[in-house]
C-alpha cells in the first residue's frame, strides 16, 4: 500500500464528541508543520470491523480506539503488541504499508510518562503502589507498574471479585485490600493512584482517609475533569506530590503520533492549554 499524500488519523469511539484527542493531534500537526489531519470517528459496535478495514484504503495511517471498542479491536488486528495482549485491550492502531493492522496499548506508557514528568523524584522501586479501582484503566496501569519494577501493588476495589480477577491475571505482586479498609494501608504506599471514575464532574468524590500518608508521597488521579479532583486537593493539603490525570491522556497519544506522522511530539504546557481550550 502506498503512503497517502495527506496522512490521516482519527479516534474511533461511541460516543466520540467529547474526545480531546483531535485537539491534541491537530495541535502537534500545526506545531511541527506536518501534513496530515486527525478526526473523530463515530463508529457503532456492529460497524467496527468494516470501518477499521476500510480506513487504510481511505488514506488513514492509524487510529486511536476508545470506549467501547478497546477490547473488540484486538480481534480485528492482524498483529498486536505483547502489552496489548496482556492487558486485553488496545488504544492505538497502525495501518502498515503491507496492509496489515497492528494494535498496541499505550495507556500504561501514558500513565508512567505522566507520573515521571510530574513527579520526577518518584522511584518506582522505592515502595508499594496503592491502586484504587480494578477496571480497564487499572489493568493497563498495573502492567506498567509491574514492568517498572514496583515491588508490590496494593489493590482496592469496591467489587472485590474484580480485584481478585486482576490478581489472577497479573500474579503475586498484587495484594488485595478491602475497599473499606484502604485507610489502613495508605501509609505503606509510595504512590496512590485513583483509577476509578470517582471525583469526576457529576460523580461523588473519592473519600479515603489520607491522614496516614507521608508528605512527599505521590498521589495521582486518572480523572482530569476537573483537573484538581477532591482527592488531589486533599493530597495537596497533606503536602503530597500530586500529578493530575490530563497528562496520561496526552502522553498515551505520543507513540501513535510518532508512528503515523514521523515526529516524536512534546507534552508541554502549550499542549495542555490547547487541549483544555
Ligand atoms: P475504566 O475502563 O475507565 O477503568 P471501568 O472498567 O468501568 O472503567 O471501571 C470503573 C472503576 O471505577 C471500577 O473499579 C469501579 O468499581 P467496581 O468494579 O466496584 O464497579 C470503580 N467505581 C465506579 N464508581 C464507583 C463508586 N461509586 N464507588 C467505588 N468505585 C467505583
PDB file of C-alpha atoms and ligand atoms in Angstrom:
ATOM      1  CA  UNK A   1       0.000   0.000   0.000  1.00  0.00           C
ATOM      2  CA  UNK A   2       1.443   3.432  -0.908  1.00  0.00           C
ATOM      3  CA  UNK A   3       1.548   6.180   1.682  1.00  0.00           C
ATOM      4  CA  UNK A   4      -1.156   8.822   1.150  1.00  0.00           C
ATOM      5  CA  UNK A   5      -0.257  12.444   0.256  1.00  0.00           C
ATOM      6  CA  UNK A   6      -2.103  13.721   3.278  1.00  0.00           C
ATOM      7  CA  UNK A   7      -1.849  11.099   6.030  1.00  0.00           C
ATOM      8  CA  UNK A   8      -4.974  10.872   8.134  1.00  0.00           C
ATOM      9  CA  UNK A   9      -5.540   9.531  11.617  1.00  0.00           C
ATOM     10  CA  UNK A  10      -8.507   9.614  13.956  1.00  0.00           C
ATOM     11  CA  UNK A  11     -10.121   8.341  17.108  1.00  0.00           C
ATOM     12  CA  UNK A  12     -12.760   5.621  16.923  1.00  0.00           C
ATOM     13  CA  UNK A  13     -15.413   5.538  19.651  1.00  0.00           C
ATOM     14  CA  UNK A  14     -19.081   5.704  20.537  1.00  0.00           C
ATOM     15  CA  UNK A  15     -19.798   8.362  21.707  1.00  0.00           C
ATOM     16  CA  UNK A  16     -16.857  10.393  20.413  1.00  0.00           C
ATOM     17  CA  UNK A  17     -17.911  14.061  20.504  1.00  0.00           C
ATOM     18  CA  UNK A  18     -16.270  14.620  23.909  1.00  0.00           C
ATOM     19  CA  UNK A  19     -12.857  13.262  22.879  1.00  0.00           C
ATOM     20  CA  UNK A  20      -9.928  15.629  23.304  1.00  0.00           C
ATOM     21  CA  UNK A  21      -7.659  13.567  21.074  1.00  0.00           C
ATOM     22  CA  UNK A  22      -8.390  15.632  17.912  1.00  0.00           C
ATOM     23  CA  UNK A  23      -7.354  18.842  19.729  1.00  0.00           C
ATOM     24  CA  UNK A  24      -4.128  17.186  20.804  1.00  0.00           C
ATOM     25  CA  UNK A  25      -3.091  15.708  17.459  1.00  0.00           C
ATOM     26  CA  UNK A  26      -4.113  18.811  15.493  1.00  0.00           C
ATOM     27  CA  UNK A  27      -2.001  20.917  17.882  1.00  0.00           C
ATOM     28  CA  UNK A  28       1.025  18.706  17.212  1.00  0.00           C
ATOM     29  CA  UNK A  29       0.458  18.712  13.445  1.00  0.00           C
ATOM     30  CA  UNK A  30       0.365  22.542  13.463  1.00  0.00           C
ATOM     31  CA  UNK A  31       3.261  22.880  15.833  1.00  0.00           C
ATOM     32  CA  UNK A  32       5.592  20.676  13.785  1.00  0.00           C
ATOM     33  CA  UNK A  33       4.228  21.960  10.462  1.00  0.00           C
ATOM     34  CA  UNK A  34       3.350  18.459   9.269  1.00  0.00           C
ATOM     35  CA  UNK A  35       0.949  17.456   6.532  1.00  0.00           C
ATOM     36  CA  UNK A  36      -1.929  15.434   7.934  1.00  0.00           C
ATOM     37  CA  UNK A  37      -5.213  15.577   9.773  1.00  0.00           C
ATOM     38  CA  UNK A  38      -6.885  13.858  12.718  1.00  0.00           C
ATOM     39  CA  UNK A  39     -10.640  13.390  13.007  1.00  0.00           C
ATOM     40  CA  UNK A  40     -13.224  11.951  15.419  1.00  0.00           C
ATOM     41  CA  UNK A  41     -14.846   8.774  14.039  1.00  0.00           C
ATOM     42  CA  UNK A  42     -18.212   7.828  15.487  1.00  0.00           C
ATOM     43  CA  UNK A  43     -18.486   4.060  14.978  1.00  0.00           C
ATOM     44  CA  UNK A  44     -21.251   1.768  16.252  1.00  0.00           C
ATOM     45  CA  UNK A  45     -20.288  -1.667  17.603  1.00  0.00           C
ATOM     46  CA  UNK A  46     -21.596  -3.596  14.607  1.00  0.00           C
ATOM     47  CA  UNK A  47     -19.590  -1.431  12.187  1.00  0.00           C
ATOM     48  CA  UNK A  48     -16.196  -1.641  13.874  1.00  0.00           C
ATOM     49  CA  UNK A  49     -14.535  -4.284  11.707  1.00  0.00           C
ATOM     50  CA  UNK A  50     -15.792  -2.840   8.419  1.00  0.00           C
ATOM     51  CA  UNK A  51     -14.647   0.676   9.358  1.00  0.00           C
ATOM     52  CA  UNK A  52     -11.223  -0.444  10.621  1.00  0.00           C
ATOM     53  CA  UNK A  53     -10.615  -2.467   7.435  1.00  0.00           C
ATOM     54  CA  UNK A  54     -11.737   0.437   5.226  1.00  0.00           C
ATOM     55  CA  UNK A  55      -9.721   3.230   6.856  1.00  0.00           C
ATOM     56  CA  UNK A  56      -6.326   2.290   5.332  1.00  0.00           C
ATOM     57  CA  UNK A  57      -7.872   2.461   1.848  1.00  0.00           C
ATOM     58  CA  UNK A  58      -9.117   5.983   2.627  1.00  0.00           C
ATOM     59  CA  UNK A  59      -5.675   7.386   3.423  1.00  0.00           C
ATOM     60  CA  UNK A  60      -5.585   6.626   7.134  1.00  0.00           C
ATOM     61  CA  UNK A  61      -2.206   5.664   8.589  1.00  0.00           C
ATOM     62  CA  UNK A  62      -3.561   4.856  12.025  1.00  0.00           C
ATOM     63  CA  UNK A  63      -6.211   5.426  14.649  1.00  0.00           C
ATOM     64  CA  UNK A  64      -6.775   5.646  18.344  1.00  0.00           C
ATOM     65  CA  UNK A  65      -9.519   3.499  19.791  1.00  0.00           C
ATOM     66  CA  UNK A  66     -11.633   4.382  22.791  1.00  0.00           C
ATOM     67  CA  UNK A  67     -14.739   3.080  24.535  1.00  0.00           C
ATOM     68  CA  UNK A  68     -16.472   0.768  23.831  1.00  0.00           C
ATOM     69  CA  UNK A  69     -14.134  -0.740  21.221  1.00  0.00           C
ATOM     70  CA  UNK A  70     -10.823  -1.231  23.028  1.00  0.00           C
ATOM     71  CA  UNK A  71     -11.263  -4.970  23.585  1.00  0.00           C
ATOM     72  CA  UNK A  72     -13.134  -5.877  20.377  1.00  0.00           C
ATOM     73  CA  UNK A  73     -10.496  -4.239  18.187  1.00  0.00           C
ATOM     74  CA  UNK A  74      -7.907  -6.808  19.260  1.00  0.00           C
ATOM     75  CA  UNK A  75      -9.856  -9.484  17.355  1.00  0.00           C
ATOM     76  CA  UNK A  76      -9.671  -7.401  14.177  1.00  0.00           C
ATOM     77  CA  UNK A  77      -5.962  -6.538  14.262  1.00  0.00           C
ATOM     78  CA  UNK A  78      -3.527  -8.792  12.382  1.00  0.00           C
ATOM     79  CA  UNK A  79      -0.751  -8.247  14.931  1.00  0.00           C
ATOM     80  CA  UNK A  80      -0.680  -6.962  18.488  1.00  0.00           C
ATOM     81  CA  UNK A  81       1.979  -5.890  20.971  1.00  0.00           C
ATOM     82  CA  UNK A  82       2.692  -8.062  24.000  1.00  0.00           C
ATOM     83  CA  UNK A  83       1.325  -5.366  26.289  1.00  0.00           C
ATOM     84  CA  UNK A  84      -1.960  -5.164  24.349  1.00  0.00           C
ATOM     85  CA  UNK A  85      -2.297  -8.946  24.663  1.00  0.00           C
ATOM     86  CA  UNK A  86      -1.540  -8.849  28.380  1.00  0.00           C
ATOM     87  CA  UNK A  87      -3.976  -6.011  29.057  1.00  0.00           C
ATOM     88  CA  UNK A  88      -6.610  -7.461  26.733  1.00  0.00           C
ATOM     89  CA  UNK A  89      -7.314  -4.114  25.081  1.00  0.00           C
ATOM     90  CA  UNK A  90      -5.808  -1.737  22.525  1.00  0.00           C
ATOM     91  CA  UNK A  91      -5.982   2.027  22.104  1.00  0.00           C
ATOM     92  CA  UNK A  92      -3.630   2.589  19.148  1.00  0.00           C
ATOM     93  CA  UNK A  93      -3.814   1.058  15.664  1.00  0.00           C
ATOM     94  CA  UNK A  94      -1.173   1.429  12.984  1.00  0.00           C
ATOM     95  CA  UNK A  95      -2.008   0.611   9.378  1.00  0.00           C
ATOM     96  CA  UNK A  96       1.228  -0.775   7.991  1.00  0.00           C
ATOM     97  CA  UNK A  97       2.481  -0.366   4.438  1.00  0.00           C
ATOM     98  CA  UNK A  98       1.983  -4.120   3.835  1.00  0.00           C
ATOM     99  CA  UNK A  99      -1.754  -3.686   4.538  1.00  0.00           C
ATOM    100  CA  UNK A 100      -1.698  -5.299   7.978  1.00  0.00           C
ATOM    101  CA  UNK A 101      -3.128  -3.747  11.134  1.00  0.00           C
ATOM    102  CA  UNK A 102      -1.011  -3.532  14.296  1.00  0.00           C
ATOM    103  CA  UNK A 103      -2.708  -2.949  17.664  1.00  0.00           C
ATOM    104  CA  UNK A 104      -0.919  -1.552  20.698  1.00  0.00           C
ATOM    105  CA  UNK A 105      -1.909  -0.331  24.133  1.00  0.00           C
ATOM    106  CA  UNK A 106      -0.172   2.888  25.206  1.00  0.00           C
ATOM    107  CA  UNK A 107      -2.317   3.656  28.276  1.00  0.00           C
ATOM    108  CA  UNK A 108       0.246   2.278  30.718  1.00  0.00           C
ATOM    109  CA  UNK A 109       3.030   4.101  28.900  1.00  0.00           C
ATOM    110  CA  UNK A 110       0.943   7.302  29.137  1.00  0.00           C
ATOM    111  CA  UNK A 111       0.409   6.766  32.833  1.00  0.00           C
ATOM    112  CA  UNK A 112       4.103   6.191  33.587  1.00  0.00           C
ATOM    113  CA  UNK A 113       5.318   9.079  31.434  1.00  0.00           C
ATOM    114  CA  UNK A 114       2.853  11.422  33.112  1.00  0.00           C
ATOM    115  CA  UNK A 115       3.966  10.449  36.609  1.00  0.00           C
ATOM    116  CA  UNK A 116       7.655  10.584  35.622  1.00  0.00           C
ATOM    117  CA  UNK A 117       7.151  14.089  34.230  1.00  0.00           C
ATOM    118  CA  UNK A 118       5.032  15.351  37.152  1.00  0.00           C
ATOM    119  CA  UNK A 119       6.933  13.617  39.970  1.00  0.00           C
ATOM    120  CA  UNK A 120      10.499  13.226  38.670  1.00  0.00           C
ATOM    121  CA  UNK A 121      11.806  12.137  42.086  1.00  0.00           C
ATOM    122  CA  UNK A 122       9.478   9.141  42.310  1.00  0.00           C
ATOM    123  CA  UNK A 123      11.411   5.884  42.089  1.00  0.00           C
ATOM    124  CA  UNK A 124       9.064   3.009  41.154  1.00  0.00           C
ATOM    125  CA  UNK A 125      11.265   0.575  43.066  1.00  0.00           C
ATOM    126  CA  UNK A 126      11.070   2.627  46.277  1.00  0.00           C
ATOM    127  CA  UNK A 127       7.865   1.117  47.652  1.00  0.00           C
ATOM    128  CA  UNK A 128       4.354  -0.209  47.111  1.00  0.00           C
ATOM    129  CA  UNK A 129       1.762   1.406  44.851  1.00  0.00           C
ATOM    130  CA  UNK A 130      -1.805   1.681  46.108  1.00  0.00           C
ATOM    131  CA  UNK A 131      -4.167   1.268  43.148  1.00  0.00           C
ATOM    132  CA  UNK A 132      -7.829   2.181  43.653  1.00  0.00           C
ATOM    133  CA  UNK A 133     -10.145   0.540  41.128  1.00  0.00           C
ATOM    134  CA  UNK A 134      -9.954  -2.601  39.002  1.00  0.00           C
ATOM    135  CA  UNK A 135     -11.421  -1.614  35.617  1.00  0.00           C
ATOM    136  CA  UNK A 136      -9.755  -1.364  32.220  1.00  0.00           C
ATOM    137  CA  UNK A 137      -7.561   1.592  33.189  1.00  0.00           C
ATOM    138  CA  UNK A 138      -6.308  -0.245  36.280  1.00  0.00           C
ATOM    139  CA  UNK A 139      -5.282  -3.238  34.130  1.00  0.00           C
ATOM    140  CA  UNK A 140      -3.075  -1.077  31.911  1.00  0.00           C
ATOM    141  CA  UNK A 141      -1.602   0.791  34.874  1.00  0.00           C
ATOM    142  CA  UNK A 142      -0.839  -2.376  36.847  1.00  0.00           C
ATOM    143  CA  UNK A 143       1.018  -3.882  33.875  1.00  0.00           C
ATOM    144  CA  UNK A 144       3.087  -0.687  33.572  1.00  0.00           C
ATOM    145  CA  UNK A 145       3.821  -0.536  37.311  1.00  0.00           C
ATOM    146  CA  UNK A 146       4.982  -4.153  37.359  1.00  0.00           C
ATOM    147  CA  UNK A 147       7.168  -3.502  34.297  1.00  0.00           C
ATOM    148  CA  UNK A 148       8.757  -0.525  36.029  1.00  0.00           C
ATOM    149  CA  UNK A 149       9.734  -2.700  38.999  1.00  0.00           C
ATOM    150  CA  UNK A 150       7.205  -1.578  41.623  1.00  0.00           C
ATOM    151  CA  UNK A 151       7.761  -4.146  44.387  1.00  0.00           C
ATOM    152  CA  UNK A 152       4.136  -4.531  45.486  1.00  0.00           C
ATOM    153  CA  UNK A 153       0.730  -3.403  44.266  1.00  0.00           C
ATOM    154  CA  UNK A 154      -1.919  -2.882  46.925  1.00  0.00           C
ATOM    155  CA  UNK A 155      -5.196  -3.156  45.034  1.00  0.00           C
ATOM    156  CA  UNK A 156      -8.552  -2.000  46.401  1.00  0.00           C
ATOM    157  CA  UNK A 157     -11.819  -2.124  44.512  1.00  0.00           C
ATOM    158  CA  UNK A 158     -15.423  -1.671  45.606  1.00  0.00           C
ATOM    159  CA  UNK A 159     -16.256  -5.018  43.978  1.00  0.00           C
ATOM    160  CA  UNK A 160     -13.617  -7.315  45.438  1.00  0.00           C
ATOM    161  CA  UNK A 161     -14.148 -10.059  42.839  1.00  0.00           C
ATOM    162  CA  UNK A 162     -12.837  -7.742  40.111  1.00  0.00           C
ATOM    163  CA  UNK A 163      -9.648  -7.119  42.089  1.00  0.00           C
ATOM    164  CA  UNK A 164      -9.292 -10.869  42.519  1.00  0.00           C
ATOM    165  CA  UNK A 165      -9.646 -11.376  38.762  1.00  0.00           C
ATOM    166  CA  UNK A 166      -6.809  -8.898  38.213  1.00  0.00           C
ATOM    167  CA  UNK A 167      -4.646 -10.707  40.727  1.00  0.00           C
ATOM    168  CA  UNK A 168      -5.352 -13.998  38.962  1.00  0.00           C
ATOM    169  CA  UNK A 169      -4.201 -12.425  35.673  1.00  0.00           C
ATOM    170  CA  UNK A 170      -1.202 -10.457  36.915  1.00  0.00           C
ATOM    171  CA  UNK A 171       0.062 -12.514  39.804  1.00  0.00           C
ATOM    172  CA  UNK A 172       1.790 -12.488  43.080  1.00  0.00           C
ATOM    173  CA  UNK A 173       2.905  -8.899  43.215  1.00  0.00           C
ATOM    174  CA  UNK A 174      -0.704  -7.841  43.895  1.00  0.00           C
ATOM    175  CA  UNK A 175      -2.075  -7.767  47.438  1.00  0.00           C
ATOM    176  CA  UNK A 176      -5.802  -7.182  47.656  1.00  0.00           C
ATOM    177  CA  UNK A 177      -7.007  -4.716  50.240  1.00  0.00           C
ATOM    178  CA  UNK A 178     -10.623  -4.389  51.254  1.00  0.00           C
ATOM    179  CA  UNK A 179     -12.196  -1.233  49.808  1.00  0.00           C
ATOM    180  CA  UNK A 180     -13.428  -0.079  53.219  1.00  0.00           C
ATOM    181  CA  UNK A 181     -10.050  -0.740  54.869  1.00  0.00           C
ATOM    182  CA  UNK A 182      -7.956   1.202  52.427  1.00  0.00           C
ATOM    183  CA  UNK A 183      -7.113   3.779  55.104  1.00  0.00           C
ATOM    184  CA  UNK A 184      -5.083   1.156  56.939  1.00  0.00           C
ATOM    185  CA  UNK A 185      -2.575   0.756  54.094  1.00  0.00           C
ATOM    186  CA  UNK A 186      -2.123   4.309  52.769  1.00  0.00           C
ATOM    187  CA  UNK A 187       0.895   4.864  54.986  1.00  0.00           C
ATOM    188  CA  UNK A 188       2.659   1.947  53.255  1.00  0.00           C
ATOM    189  CA  UNK A 189       2.238   3.438  49.773  1.00  0.00           C
ATOM    190  CA  UNK A 190       4.934   5.342  47.881  1.00  0.00           C
ATOM    191  CA  UNK A 191       2.290   6.285  45.321  1.00  0.00           C
ATOM    192  CA  UNK A 192      -1.527   6.373  45.451  1.00  0.00           C
ATOM    193  CA  UNK A 193      -3.365   6.041  42.139  1.00  0.00           C
ATOM    194  CA  UNK A 194      -7.086   6.602  41.584  1.00  0.00           C
ATOM    195  CA  UNK A 195      -8.248   4.689  38.519  1.00  0.00           C
ATOM    196  CA  UNK A 196     -11.959   4.892  39.357  1.00  0.00           C
ATOM    197  CA  UNK A 197     -14.364   7.465  37.991  1.00  0.00           C
ATOM    198  CA  UNK A 198     -14.918   8.878  41.479  1.00  0.00           C
ATOM    199  CA  UNK A 199     -14.105  12.587  41.607  1.00  0.00           C
ATOM    200  CA  UNK A 200     -15.117  13.209  38.012  1.00  0.00           C
ATOM    201  CA  UNK A 201     -17.542  16.092  37.476  1.00  0.00           C
ATOM    202  CA  UNK A 202     -21.011  14.737  38.271  1.00  0.00           C
ATOM    203  CA  UNK A 203     -19.673  11.755  40.259  1.00  0.00           C
ATOM    204  CA  UNK A 204     -19.238  11.502  44.020  1.00  0.00           C
ATOM    205  CA  UNK A 205     -15.817  12.391  45.416  1.00  0.00           C
ATOM    206  CA  UNK A 206     -13.382   9.627  46.319  1.00  0.00           C
ATOM    207  CA  UNK A 207     -13.300   9.701  50.101  1.00  0.00           C
ATOM    208  CA  UNK A 208     -10.453   7.734  51.544  1.00  0.00           C
ATOM    209  CA  UNK A 209      -8.678   8.620  54.765  1.00  0.00           C
ATOM    210  CA  UNK A 210      -5.335  10.050  53.682  1.00  0.00           C
ATOM    211  CA  UNK A 211      -4.165  11.018  57.175  1.00  0.00           C
ATOM    212  CA  UNK A 212      -1.643   8.173  57.217  1.00  0.00           C
ATOM    213  CA  UNK A 213       0.067   9.470  54.081  1.00  0.00           C
ATOM    214  CA  UNK A 214       3.654  10.610  54.327  1.00  0.00           C
ATOM    215  CA  UNK A 215       4.269  14.075  52.926  1.00  0.00           C
ATOM    216  CA  UNK A 216       6.218  13.536  49.731  1.00  0.00           C
ATOM    217  CA  UNK A 217       4.132  10.517  48.729  1.00  0.00           C
ATOM    218  CA  UNK A 218       2.924  10.807  45.137  1.00  0.00           C
ATOM    219  CA  UNK A 219      -0.842  10.976  44.606  1.00  0.00           C
ATOM    220  CA  UNK A 220      -2.232  10.788  41.095  1.00  0.00           C
ATOM    221  CA  UNK A 221      -5.648  10.543  39.512  1.00  0.00           C
ATOM    222  CA  UNK A 222      -6.641   9.401  36.049  1.00  0.00           C
ATOM    223  CA  UNK A 223      -9.669  11.714  36.237  1.00  0.00           C
ATOM    224  CA  UNK A 224      -8.855  15.043  34.540  1.00  0.00           C
ATOM    225  CA  UNK A 225     -12.218  16.742  34.593  1.00  0.00           C
ATOM    226  CA  UNK A 226     -11.839  18.584  36.919  1.00  0.00           C
ATOM    227  CA  UNK A 227      -8.043  18.766  36.857  1.00  0.00           C
ATOM    228  CA  UNK A 228      -7.869  19.230  40.631  1.00  0.00           C
ATOM    229  CA  UNK A 229     -10.089  16.409  41.867  1.00  0.00           C
ATOM    230  CA  UNK A 230     -11.162  16.296  45.527  1.00  0.00           C
ATOM    231  CA  UNK A 231      -8.508  13.565  46.021  1.00  0.00           C
ATOM    232  CA  UNK A 232      -5.738  15.763  44.641  1.00  0.00           C
ATOM    233  CA  UNK A 233      -6.939  18.750  46.683  1.00  0.00           C
ATOM    234  CA  UNK A 234      -6.780  16.627  49.833  1.00  0.00           C
ATOM    235  CA  UNK A 235      -3.328  15.377  48.874  1.00  0.00           C
ATOM    236  CA  UNK A 236      -2.013  18.916  48.303  1.00  0.00           C
ATOM    237  CA  UNK A 237      -3.246  19.863  51.764  1.00  0.00           C
ATOM    238  CA  UNK A 238      -1.263  16.900  53.174  1.00  0.00           C
ATOM    239  CA  UNK A 239       1.952  18.032  51.489  1.00  0.00           C
ATOM    240  CA  UNK A 240       1.957  15.216  48.921  1.00  0.00           C
ATOM    241  CA  UNK A 241       3.322  15.468  45.393  1.00  0.00           C
ATOM    242  CA  UNK A 242       0.296  15.460  43.068  1.00  0.00           C
ATOM    243  CA  UNK A 243       0.043  14.617  39.376  1.00  0.00           C
ATOM    244  CA  UNK A 244      -3.216  15.314  37.558  1.00  0.00           C
ATOM    245  CA  UNK A 245      -4.734  12.957  35.010  1.00  0.00           C
ATOM    246  CA  UNK A 246      -4.608  15.110  31.886  1.00  0.00           C
ATOM    247  CA  UNK A 247      -1.005  14.179  31.215  1.00  0.00           C
ATOM    248  CA  UNK A 248      -1.882  10.474  30.948  1.00  0.00           C
ATOM    249  CA  UNK A 249      -4.204  11.249  28.053  1.00  0.00           C
ATOM    250  CA  UNK A 250      -1.554  13.436  26.422  1.00  0.00           C
ATOM    251  CA  UNK A 251       1.339  11.014  26.839  1.00  0.00           C
ATOM    252  CA  UNK A 252      -0.652   7.985  25.628  1.00  0.00           C
ATOM    253  CA  UNK A 253      -1.005   9.786  22.305  1.00  0.00           C
ATOM    254  CA  UNK A 254       2.749  10.199  21.781  1.00  0.00           C
ATOM    255  CA  UNK A 255       3.663   6.737  20.373  1.00  0.00           C
ATOM    256  CA  UNK A 256       0.807   6.783  17.847  1.00  0.00           C
ATOM    257  CA  UNK A 257       1.602  10.280  16.604  1.00  0.00           C
ATOM    258  CA  UNK A 258       5.257   9.366  16.200  1.00  0.00           C
ATOM    259  CA  UNK A 259       4.447   6.188  14.262  1.00  0.00           C
ATOM    260  CA  UNK A 260       1.899   7.853  11.988  1.00  0.00           C
ATOM    261  CA  UNK A 261       3.461  11.251  11.335  1.00  0.00           C
ATOM    262  CA  UNK A 262       7.159  10.551  11.890  1.00  0.00           C
ATOM    263  CA  UNK A 263       7.846  13.042  14.669  1.00  0.00           C
ATOM    264  CA  UNK A 264       8.041  12.380  18.397  1.00  0.00           C
ATOM    265  CA  UNK A 265       5.901  15.172  19.895  1.00  0.00           C
ATOM    266  CA  UNK A 266       6.392  17.044  23.174  1.00  0.00           C
ATOM    267  CA  UNK A 267       3.906  17.060  26.039  1.00  0.00           C
ATOM    268  CA  UNK A 268       4.184  20.582  27.413  1.00  0.00           C
ATOM    269  CA  UNK A 269       2.130  23.497  28.735  1.00  0.00           C
ATOM    270  CA  UNK A 270       1.219  24.679  25.222  1.00  0.00           C
ATOM    271  CA  UNK A 271      -0.328  21.276  24.503  1.00  0.00           C
ATOM    272  CA  UNK A 272      -2.206  21.286  27.806  1.00  0.00           C
ATOM    273  CA  UNK A 273      -3.618  24.728  27.015  1.00  0.00           C
ATOM    274  CA  UNK A 274      -4.659  23.631  23.512  1.00  0.00           C
ATOM    275  CA  UNK A 275      -6.469  20.560  24.825  1.00  0.00           C
ATOM    276  CA  UNK A 276      -8.219  22.467  27.616  1.00  0.00           C
ATOM    277  CA  UNK A 277      -9.337  25.297  25.317  1.00  0.00           C
TER     278      UNK A 277
HETATM  279  P1  LIG B   1     -12.220   2.080  33.187  1.00  0.00           P
HETATM  280  O1  LIG B   1     -12.104   1.207  31.977  1.00  0.00           O
HETATM  281  O2  LIG B   1     -12.157   3.568  32.878  1.00  0.00           O
HETATM  282  O3  LIG B   1     -11.256   1.708  34.263  1.00  0.00           O
HETATM  283  P2  LIG B   1     -14.462   0.654  34.333  1.00  0.00           P
HETATM  284  O4  LIG B   1     -13.927  -0.610  33.762  1.00  0.00           O
HETATM  285  O5  LIG B   1     -15.907   0.936  34.204  1.00  0.00           O
HETATM  286  O6  LIG B   1     -13.721   1.912  33.709  1.00  0.00           O
HETATM  287  O7  LIG B   1     -14.037   0.725  35.861  1.00  0.00           O
HETATM  288  C1  LIG B   1     -14.502   1.710  36.693  1.00  0.00           C
HETATM  289  C2  LIG B   1     -13.863   1.559  38.082  1.00  0.00           C
HETATM  290  O8  LIG B   1     -14.397   2.580  38.931  1.00  0.00           O
HETATM  291  C3  LIG B   1     -14.184   0.235  38.758  1.00  0.00           C
HETATM  292  O9  LIG B   1     -13.079  -0.129  39.569  1.00  0.00           O
HETATM  293  C4  LIG B   1     -15.398   0.595  39.623  1.00  0.00           C
HETATM  294  O10 LIG B   1     -15.584  -0.240  40.739  1.00  0.00           O
HETATM  295  P3  LIG B   1     -16.494  -1.572  40.617  1.00  0.00           P
HETATM  296  O11 LIG B   1     -15.622  -2.602  39.981  1.00  0.00           O
HETATM  297  O12 LIG B   1     -16.865  -1.894  42.001  1.00  0.00           O
HETATM  298  O13 LIG B   1     -17.678  -1.203  39.758  1.00  0.00           O
HETATM  299  C5  LIG B   1     -14.995   1.968  40.085  1.00  0.00           C
HETATM  300  N1  LIG B   1     -16.156   2.756  40.530  1.00  0.00           N
HETATM  301  C6  LIG B   1     -17.070   3.375  39.767  1.00  0.00           C
HETATM  302  N2  LIG B   1     -17.988   4.003  40.528  1.00  0.00           N
HETATM  303  C7  LIG B   1     -17.640   3.758  41.837  1.00  0.00           C
HETATM  304  C8  LIG B   1     -18.200   4.127  43.115  1.00  0.00           C
HETATM  305  N3  LIG B   1     -19.299   4.889  43.206  1.00  0.00           N
HETATM  306  N4  LIG B   1     -17.558   3.712  44.223  1.00  0.00           N
HETATM  307  C9  LIG B   1     -16.433   2.943  44.140  1.00  0.00           C
HETATM  308  N5  LIG B   1     -15.870   2.566  42.961  1.00  0.00           N
HETATM  309  C10 LIG B   1     -16.465   2.964  41.826  1.00  0.00           C
END
